[in-house]
PDB file of C-alpha atoms in Angstrom:
ATOM      1  CA  MET L  11      -4.182  30.231   0.321  1.00  0.00           C
ATOM      2  CA  SER L  12      -4.864  26.891  -1.853  1.00  0.00           C
ATOM      3  CA  LEU L  13      -6.059  24.040   0.435  1.00  0.00           C
ATOM      4  CA  PHE L  14      -3.885  21.624  -1.413  1.00  0.00           C
ATOM      5  CA  ASN L  15      -0.779  22.998  -2.150  1.00  0.00           C
ATOM      6  CA  PRO L  16       0.197  26.083  -0.295  1.00  0.00           C
ATOM      7  CA  SER L  17       3.422  27.811   0.055  1.00  0.00           C
ATOM      8  CA  ARG L  18       5.810  27.174   2.896  1.00  0.00           C
ATOM      9  CA  ASP L  19       5.160  30.358   4.194  1.00  0.00           C
ATOM     10  CA  GLN L  20       1.231  29.971   4.257  1.00  0.00           C
ATOM     11  CA  VAL L  21       1.608  26.747   5.836  1.00  0.00           C
ATOM     12  CA  ARG L  22       3.598  28.631   8.451  1.00  0.00           C
ATOM     13  CA  GLU L  23       1.211  31.535   9.042  1.00  0.00           C
ATOM     14  CA  PHE L  24      -1.686  29.303   9.188  1.00  0.00           C
ATOM     15  CA  PHE L  25       0.044  27.309  12.205  1.00  0.00           C
ATOM     16  CA  PHE L  26       0.955  30.673  13.615  1.00  0.00           C
ATOM     17  CA  ASN L  27      -2.203  32.304  13.024  1.00  0.00           C
ATOM     18  CA  THR L  28      -4.011  29.502  14.734  1.00  0.00           C
ATOM     19  CA  TRP L  29      -1.663  28.936  17.664  1.00  0.00           C
ATOM     20  CA  HIS L  30      -2.380  32.966  18.007  1.00  0.00           C
ATOM     21  CA  LYS L  31      -5.981  32.515  17.914  1.00  0.00           C
ATOM     22  CA  PHE L  32      -5.603  29.262  20.595  1.00  0.00           C
ATOM     23  CA  LYS L  33      -3.569  31.524  23.050  1.00  0.00           C
ATOM     24  CA  GLN L  34      -6.095  34.349  22.860  1.00  0.00           C
ATOM     25  CA  ASN L  35      -9.085  32.027  23.498  1.00  0.00           C
ATOM     26  CA  GLN L  36     -10.882  33.187  19.889  1.00  0.00           C
ATOM     27  CA  LEU L  37     -13.008  30.348  18.246  1.00  0.00           C
ATOM     28  CA  LEU L  38     -11.372  27.748  16.337  1.00  0.00           C
ATOM     29  CA  GLU L  39     -12.788  26.514  12.834  1.00  0.00           C
ATOM     30  CA  GLY L  40     -12.326  22.981  11.430  1.00  0.00           C
ATOM     31  CA  VAL L  41      -8.948  22.056  10.594  1.00  0.00           C
ATOM     32  CA  GLU L  42      -7.464  24.777  13.409  1.00  0.00           C
ATOM     33  CA  LYS L  43      -9.111  22.447  15.723  1.00  0.00           C
ATOM     34  CA  ILE L  44      -7.066  19.790  14.759  1.00  0.00           C
ATOM     35  CA  ALA L  45      -4.077  21.367  14.096  1.00  0.00           C
ATOM     36  CA  VAL L  46      -3.887  22.628  18.097  1.00  0.00           C
ATOM     37  CA  GLN L  47      -4.340  19.043  19.155  1.00  0.00           C
ATOM     38  CA  VAL L  48      -1.218  18.414  17.225  1.00  0.00           C
ATOM     39  CA  MET L  49       0.425  21.465  18.396  1.00  0.00           C
ATOM     40  CA  GLN L  50      -0.836  20.515  21.952  1.00  0.00           C
ATOM     41  CA  SER L  51       0.555  17.067  21.634  1.00  0.00           C
ATOM     42  CA  HIS L  52       4.151  18.797  20.855  1.00  0.00           C
ATOM     43  CA  PRO L  53       5.044  21.107  23.776  1.00  0.00           C
ATOM     44  CA  GLU L  54       8.916  21.410  22.242  1.00  0.00           C
ATOM     45  CA  TYR L  55       7.204  23.382  19.131  1.00  0.00           C
ATOM     46  CA  HIS L  56       5.477  26.302  21.728  1.00  0.00           C
ATOM     47  CA  ALA L  57       8.270  28.462  21.620  1.00  0.00           C
ATOM     48  CA  ILE L  58       8.455  28.524  18.044  1.00  0.00           C
ATOM     49  CA  LEU L  59       4.546  29.129  17.742  1.00  0.00           C
ATOM     50  CA  GLY L  60       4.668  31.975  19.634  1.00  0.00           C
ATOM     51  CA  ASN L  61       7.561  33.459  17.637  1.00  0.00           C
ATOM     52  CA  ALA L  62       6.061  33.788  14.140  1.00  0.00           C
ATOM     53  CA  LYS L  63       8.657  36.829  13.590  1.00  0.00           C
ATOM     54  CA  ARG L  64      11.593  34.769  14.520  1.00  0.00           C
ATOM     55  CA  TYR L  65      10.543  31.208  12.553  1.00  0.00           C
ATOM     56  CA  MET L  66       8.704  32.031   9.850  1.00  0.00           C
ATOM     57  CA  GLN L  67      11.701  32.031   7.520  1.00  0.00           C
ATOM     58  CA  GLN L  68      13.769  29.680   9.526  1.00  0.00           C
ATOM     59  CA  GLN L  69      15.531  27.062   7.511  1.00  0.00           C
ATOM     60  CA  TYR L  70      15.574  23.143   8.730  1.00  0.00           C
ATOM     61  CA  PHE L  71      18.184  20.708   7.467  1.00  0.00           C
ATOM     62  CA  PRO L  72      17.303  17.008   8.089  1.00  0.00           C
ATOM     63  CA  GLU L  73      20.743  15.968   6.968  1.00  0.00           C
ATOM     64  CA  ILE L  74      22.543  17.194  10.117  1.00  0.00           C
ATOM     65  CA  GLY L  75      19.549  15.893  12.390  1.00  0.00           C
ATOM     66  CA  GLU L  76      17.148  18.715  12.587  1.00  0.00           C
ATOM     67  CA  THR L  77      13.277  18.298  12.024  1.00  0.00           C
ATOM     68  CA  ASN L  78      11.243  20.930  10.721  1.00  0.00           C
ATOM     69  CA  PRO L  79       8.381  21.557  13.083  1.00  0.00           C
ATOM     70  CA  PHE L  80       6.065  22.615  10.591  1.00  0.00           C
ATOM     71  CA  LEU L  81       6.306  19.541   8.152  1.00  0.00           C
ATOM     72  CA  HIS L  82       6.106  17.240  11.460  1.00  0.00           C
ATOM     73  CA  MET L  83       2.997  19.028  12.089  1.00  0.00           C
ATOM     74  CA  SER L  84       1.801  18.976   8.551  1.00  0.00           C
ATOM     75  CA  LEU L  85       2.168  15.231   8.296  1.00  0.00           C
ATOM     76  CA  HIS L  86       0.631  14.874  11.650  1.00  0.00           C
ATOM     77  CA  MET L  87      -2.512  16.230  10.202  1.00  0.00           C
ATOM     78  CA  SER L  88      -2.221  14.507   7.228  1.00  0.00           C
ATOM     79  CA  VAL L  89      -2.263  11.362   8.821  1.00  0.00           C
ATOM     80  CA  LEU L  90      -4.840  12.280  10.823  1.00  0.00           C
ATOM     81  CA  GLU L  91      -7.196  12.931   8.322  1.00  0.00           C
ATOM     82  CA  GLN L  92      -6.600   9.658   6.531  1.00  0.00           C
ATOM     83  CA  ILE L  93      -7.101   8.030   9.349  1.00  0.00           C
ATOM     84  CA  SER L  94     -10.572   9.842  10.125  1.00  0.00           C
ATOM     85  CA  ILE L  95     -11.644   8.518   6.174  1.00  0.00           C
ATOM     86  CA  ASN L  96      -9.885   5.349   6.224  1.00  0.00           C
ATOM     87  CA  GLN L  97      -7.745   6.568   3.027  1.00  0.00           C
ATOM     88  CA  PRO L  98      -5.916   4.467   1.897  1.00  0.00           C
ATOM     89  CA  ILE L  99      -8.339   1.619   2.993  1.00  0.00           C
ATOM     90  CA  GLY L 100      -6.670  -0.456   5.748  1.00  0.00           C
ATOM     91  CA  ILE L 101      -4.796   3.010   7.675  1.00  0.00           C
ATOM     92  CA  THR L 102      -7.551   3.110  10.563  1.00  0.00           C
ATOM     93  CA  THR L 103      -7.178  -0.513  11.281  1.00  0.00           C
ATOM     94  CA  VAL L 104      -3.315  -0.077  11.316  1.00  0.00           C
ATOM     95  CA  TYR L 105      -3.538   2.890  13.156  1.00  0.00           C
ATOM     96  CA  GLN L 106      -5.629   0.954  16.198  1.00  0.00           C
ATOM     97  CA  GLN L 107      -2.779  -1.658  16.150  1.00  0.00           C
ATOM     98  CA  LEU L 108      -0.390   0.371  16.734  1.00  0.00           C
ATOM     99  CA  ILE L 109      -1.955   2.350  19.462  1.00  0.00           C
ATOM    100  CA  ALA L 110      -2.532  -1.264  21.008  1.00  0.00           C
ATOM    101  CA  LYS L 111       1.295  -2.127  20.572  1.00  0.00           C
ATOM    102  CA  HIS L 112       2.770   1.425  21.745  1.00  0.00           C
ATOM    103  CA  GLN L 113      -0.363   2.497  24.292  1.00  0.00           C
ATOM    104  CA  ASN L 114      -0.147   5.988  22.857  1.00  0.00           C
ATOM    105  CA  GLU L 115      -1.807   7.464  20.345  1.00  0.00           C
ATOM    106  CA  LEU L 116       0.860  10.062  19.422  1.00  0.00           C
ATOM    107  CA  ASP L 117       3.559   7.293  18.968  1.00  0.00           C
ATOM    108  CA  ALA L 118       0.884   5.758  16.551  1.00  0.00           C
ATOM    109  CA  GLN L 119       0.999   8.500  14.634  1.00  0.00           C
ATOM    110  CA  HIS L 120       4.599   8.897  14.700  1.00  0.00           C
ATOM    111  CA  GLU L 121       4.954   5.419  12.808  1.00  0.00           C
ATOM    112  CA  LEU L 122       2.132   6.151  10.592  1.00  0.00           C
ATOM    113  CA  ILE L 123       4.227   9.879   9.996  1.00  0.00           C
ATOM    114  CA  ASP L 124       7.112   7.930   8.949  1.00  0.00           C
ATOM    115  CA  CYS L 125       5.716   5.650   6.662  1.00  0.00           C
ATOM    116  CA  LEU L 126       4.131   8.705   4.979  1.00  0.00           C
ATOM    117  CA  ALA L 127       7.324  10.887   4.830  1.00  0.00           C
ATOM    118  CA  GLU L 128       9.084   7.672   3.581  1.00  0.00           C
ATOM    119  CA  THR L 129       6.138   7.027   0.413  1.00  0.00           C
ATOM    120  CA  ILE L 130       6.616  11.021  -0.604  1.00  0.00           C
ATOM    121  CA  TRP L 131      10.561  10.915  -0.680  1.00  0.00           C
ATOM    122  CA  GLN L 132      10.279   7.910  -2.966  1.00  0.00           C
ATOM    123  CA  ALA L 133       8.220   9.217  -4.793  1.00  0.00           C
ATOM    124  CA  GLN L 134       9.880  12.642  -5.034  1.00  0.00           C
ATOM    125  CA  ARG L 135      13.338  10.952  -5.879  1.00  0.00           C
ATOM    126  CA  ASN L 136      11.249   8.697  -8.819  1.00  0.00           C
ATOM    127  CA  GLN L 137       9.554  11.368 -10.114  1.00  0.00           C
ATOM    128  CA  GLN L 138       6.537   9.381  -9.268  1.00  0.00           C
ATOM    129  CA  PRO L 139       2.856   9.398  -7.685  1.00  0.00           C
ATOM    130  CA  LEU L 140       2.294   8.288  -4.552  1.00  0.00           C
ATOM    131  CA  ASP L 141       2.524   4.315  -4.395  1.00  0.00           C
ATOM    132  CA  THR L 142      -0.152   4.027  -1.457  1.00  0.00           C
ATOM    133  CA  GLU L 143       0.089  -0.252  -1.813  1.00  0.00           C
ATOM    134  CA  ASN L 144       4.029   0.606  -0.559  1.00  0.00           C
ATOM    135  CA  TYR L 145       2.583   3.018   1.762  1.00  0.00           C
ATOM    136  CA  LEU L 146       0.442   0.373   3.634  1.00  0.00           C
ATOM    137  CA  LEU L 147       3.096  -2.473   3.424  1.00  0.00           C
ATOM    138  CA  LEU L 148       5.501   0.239   5.275  1.00  0.00           C
ATOM    139  CA  MET L 149       2.704   0.581   7.471  1.00  0.00           C
ATOM    140  CA  GLN L 150       1.601  -3.191   8.413  1.00  0.00           C
ATOM    141  CA  GLN L 151       5.563  -3.872   8.811  1.00  0.00           C
ATOM    142  CA  LYS L 152       5.400  -1.208  11.618  1.00  0.00           C
ATOM    143  CA  VAL L 153       2.718  -3.654  12.835  1.00  0.00           C
ATOM    144  CA  THR L 154       4.358  -6.597  12.304  1.00  0.00           C
ATOM    145  CA  PRO L 155       8.481  -6.272  11.408  1.00  0.00           C
ATOM    146  CA  HIS L 156       9.509  -8.855   9.332  1.00  0.00           C
TER     147      HIS L 156
END
């Protein structure tokens, strides 16, 4: 699996396999530990994670209000990685401010996920690289909305 550009099925397989390892009390490695933390914070996905056969090819349609759990968990992992290395510079400070605002790490992460998803969507729509300056601006607006 390419770490930087996995296919949809590779991402899903990673989550299914990691959840299975966790449920079987098998040793987890590096990124799997982070994935399990994310999965544990979303009990609404546990039935999906326990049924790879049914959900491996499941389609999700955001235009009718569906959330793709695999995308959502992947965005969590991306945001957590960004926070851990403070890239883009300033995200760690914003995250701490959002935790103070919400008194909850998960809600703070969801605020950052919204910003990341919007930034990715804009880059895809405009066929441009990610705009990290706008990404930071979106994050800062979550702390001090105008």
